[in-house]
Tab-separated table of C-alpha atoms in Angstrom:
chain	number	residue	atom	x	y	z
A	193	MET	CA	-0.272	-0.156	-0.114
A	194	SER	CA	3.219	2.198	0.264
A	195	GLY	CA	3.728	2.266	-3.427
A	196	CYS	CA	-0.155	3.990	-4.135
A	197	GLY	CA	1.120	7.366	-3.056
A	198	LEU	CA	3.560	7.648	-5.533
A	199	SER	CA	3.473	9.925	-8.534
A	200	PRO	CA	3.460	7.582	-11.702
A	201	VAL	CA	6.390	7.567	-13.308
A	202	GLN	CA	7.433	10.056	-15.403
A	203	GLN	CA	8.258	9.661	-18.821
A	204	ALA	CA	9.955	11.465	-22.047
A	205	PRO	CA	7.174	13.014	-24.533
A	206	VAL	CA	7.406	11.941	-27.587
A	207	ALA	CA	9.035	14.024	-30.056
A	208	GLN	CA	6.823	14.606	-33.753
A	209	TYR	CA	9.101	15.429	-36.909
A	210	THR	CA	7.837	16.751	-40.338
A	211	LEU	CA	9.606	17.545	-43.270
A	212	SER	CA	9.863	21.090	-44.875
A	213	GLN	CA	9.576	21.937	-48.465
A	214	PRO	CA	13.226	22.769	-50.142
A	215	LYS	CA	14.724	25.681	-50.720
A	216	GLN	CA	13.484	26.259	-54.398
A	217	THR	CA	16.204	27.785	-57.267
A	218	PRO	CA	14.485	29.142	-60.070
A	219	ARG	CA	14.282	27.916	-63.159
A	220	VAL	CA	14.171	28.459	-66.779
A	221	ILE	CA	11.836	26.049	-69.117
A	222	ARG	CA	12.460	26.883	-72.694
A	223	SER	CA	8.481	26.156	-73.035
A	224	ARG	CA	5.556	26.761	-70.761
A	225	SER	CA	2.889	24.627	-71.148
A	226	GLN	CA	-0.670	24.738	-71.057
A	227	LYS	CA	-1.795	21.541	-69.085
A	228	THR	CA	-2.275	21.015	-65.436
A	229	ILE	CA	-1.707	18.359	-63.689
A	230	LEU	CA	-2.749	16.946	-60.604
A	231	VAL	CA	-0.701	15.450	-57.788
A	232	SER	CA	-2.323	12.612	-56.022
A	233	MET	CA	-2.098	11.673	-52.466
A	234	PRO	CA	1.405	9.081	-52.796
A	235	VAL	CA	0.595	6.088	-51.878
A	236	ALA	CA	2.209	3.688	-49.031
A	237	ASP	CA	2.966	0.718	-48.474
A	238	PRO	CA	1.968	-0.689	-45.462
A	239	ALA	CA	4.532	-0.042	-43.189
A	240	TYR	CA	5.116	3.693	-44.886
A	241	ALA	CA	1.320	4.354	-43.901
A	242	SER	CA	1.437	5.064	-40.761
A	243	SER	CA	2.895	8.074	-38.468
A	244	ALA	CA	5.511	5.433	-36.605
A	245	MET	CA	8.848	6.383	-37.872
A	246	THR	CA	11.055	3.106	-39.206
A	247	TYR	CA	14.078	1.925	-39.260
A	248	VAL	CA	16.575	-1.217	-40.019
A	249	ARG	CA	18.626	-2.660	-37.848
A	250	THR	CA	18.758	-6.079	-39.919
A	251	PRO	CA	17.710	-7.011	-43.128
A	252	PHE	CA	13.808	-7.460	-44.009
A	253	ARG	CA	13.403	-5.951	-39.840
A	254	VAL	CA	11.606	-3.169	-39.790
A	255	GLN	CA	11.544	-1.351	-36.648
A	256	THR	CA	9.600	2.067	-34.782
A	257	PHE	CA	11.323	4.261	-32.609
A	258	ALA	CA	9.770	3.777	-29.602
A	259	ARG	CA	9.729	8.250	-28.565
A	260	ASN	CA	9.702	9.604	-32.189
A	261	ARG	CA	6.832	10.369	-34.697
A	262	TRP	CA	5.748	11.772	-37.689
A	263	VAL	CA	3.274	14.217	-37.278
A	264	ALA	CA	1.599	12.314	-40.413
A	265	PRO	CA	1.979	9.756	-42.650
A	266	PRO	CA	5.232	10.107	-44.337
A	267	SER	CA	3.372	10.233	-47.652
A	268	THR	CA	1.330	12.940	-46.404
A	269	LEU	CA	4.211	15.284	-46.005
A	270	LEU	CA	5.537	14.330	-49.010
A	271	ALA	CA	2.356	15.548	-50.904
A	272	PRO	CA	2.839	19.189	-51.127
A	273	ILE	CA	6.039	18.850	-51.846
A	274	ILE	CA	5.774	17.546	-55.044
A	275	ALA	CA	3.560	19.915	-56.121
A	276	ASN	CA	5.433	22.623	-55.358
A	277	ALA	CA	8.269	21.197	-56.841
A	278	LEU	CA	6.236	20.877	-59.965
A	279	ARG	CA	5.280	24.279	-59.559
A	280	GLY	CA	8.513	25.446	-59.353
A	281	LEU	CA	9.926	23.954	-62.576
A	282	GLN	CA	6.750	27.048	-63.614
A	283	TYR	CA	6.158	24.514	-66.610
A	284	PHE	CA	2.466	23.569	-66.209
A	285	LYS	CA	-0.381	25.711	-66.652
A	286	ALA	CA	-1.725	24.758	-62.775
A	287	VAL	CA	-0.525	22.454	-60.410
A	288	ILE	CA	-3.464	21.260	-58.552
A	289	GLU	CA	-4.151	18.669	-55.498
A	290	PRO	CA	-6.269	16.815	-53.755
A	291	PRO	CA	-9.166	17.477	-52.916
A	292	PHE	CA	-9.798	18.855	-56.101
A	293	SER	CA	-12.662	17.542	-58.597
A	294	GLY	CA	-12.276	19.212	-61.397
A	295	ARG	CA	-10.881	17.819	-65.059
A	296	SER	CA	-6.477	18.061	-65.241
A	297	ASP	CA	-4.873	16.841	-68.543
A	298	TYR	CA	-2.189	14.711	-66.154
A	299	ASN	CA	-2.299	12.849	-63.470
A	300	LEU	CA	1.447	12.033	-61.148
A	301	GLN	CA	0.522	9.231	-59.165
A	302	THR	CA	3.251	7.892	-56.670
A	303	GLN	CA	3.507	5.110	-54.428
A	304	LEU	CA	6.286	5.316	-51.364
A	305	HIS	CA	7.769	2.163	-51.248
A	306	VAL	CA	10.378	2.568	-48.588
A	307	PHE	CA	11.055	5.898	-46.534
A	308	GLU	CA	13.249	4.554	-42.996
A	309	GLN	CA	16.905	5.510	-41.500
A	310	ASN	CA	19.735	2.360	-41.930
A	311	PHE	CA	21.670	1.559	-39.369
A	312	GLN	CA	23.235	-1.602	-41.681
A	313	GLN	CA	25.781	0.554	-42.709
A	314	PRO	CA	28.948	2.213	-40.287
A	315	VAL	CA	27.417	5.477	-40.652
A	316	SER	CA	23.824	5.420	-41.225
A	317	ARG	CA	21.755	6.572	-44.117
A	318	PHE	CA	18.110	7.782	-44.648
A	319	ILE	CA	16.560	5.686	-47.540
A	320	VAL	CA	13.796	7.488	-49.259
A	321	SER	CA	12.510	5.013	-52.437
A	322	MET	CA	9.600	6.233	-54.573
A	323	GLN	CA	8.042	5.502	-57.902
A	324	ALA	CA	6.297	7.866	-59.760
A	325	ASN	CA	3.736	7.010	-62.743
A	326	LEU	CA	2.542	9.664	-65.372
A	327	VAL	CA	-0.538	9.605	-66.280
A	328	ASN	CA	-2.609	11.365	-69.120
A	329	ASN	CA	-5.776	11.966	-68.688
A	330	SER	CA	-7.305	11.980	-71.690
A	331	THR	CA	-6.298	8.199	-72.919
A	332	ASN	CA	-5.311	6.941	-69.637
A	333	GLN	CA	-2.183	6.095	-70.867
A	334	VAL	CA	1.158	5.759	-68.328
A	335	VAL	CA	3.245	8.622	-70.292
A	336	ALA	CA	6.408	7.818	-67.906
A	337	SER	CA	6.940	6.161	-64.967
A	338	GLN	CA	10.434	6.545	-63.384
A	339	ARG	CA	11.723	5.092	-60.151
A	340	PHE	CA	13.563	7.559	-57.595
């Protein structure tokens, strides 16, 4: 009974992190398009679909930090960064994001495959891997596809 009067064990608060917009460098585009592009919300592989911060110490074993989290799932944090990067190119007439419900000429669909800190080498590194597909909305054909 003497332990009942003690206060509960104090635990450090969970630290939350976000991603910041990289500094844009002006780009010179020789020909500006009159096309519009919709940047769809990235789809994340299951291990990266939550706000948990992930890391890898051994191959094929994804773990999460106990006291560190993203303020939102990484795919949610990456969406405006991708859209702003496209705006910075000044190639498209308009770069739009959900919940836009109108028409657009193209749709940029991305999938987040890896978003983790990797401790398998002597020096840790952060690994990001995404697949991007550019779809022509009038033909529903993939115009370009790239893995980053």
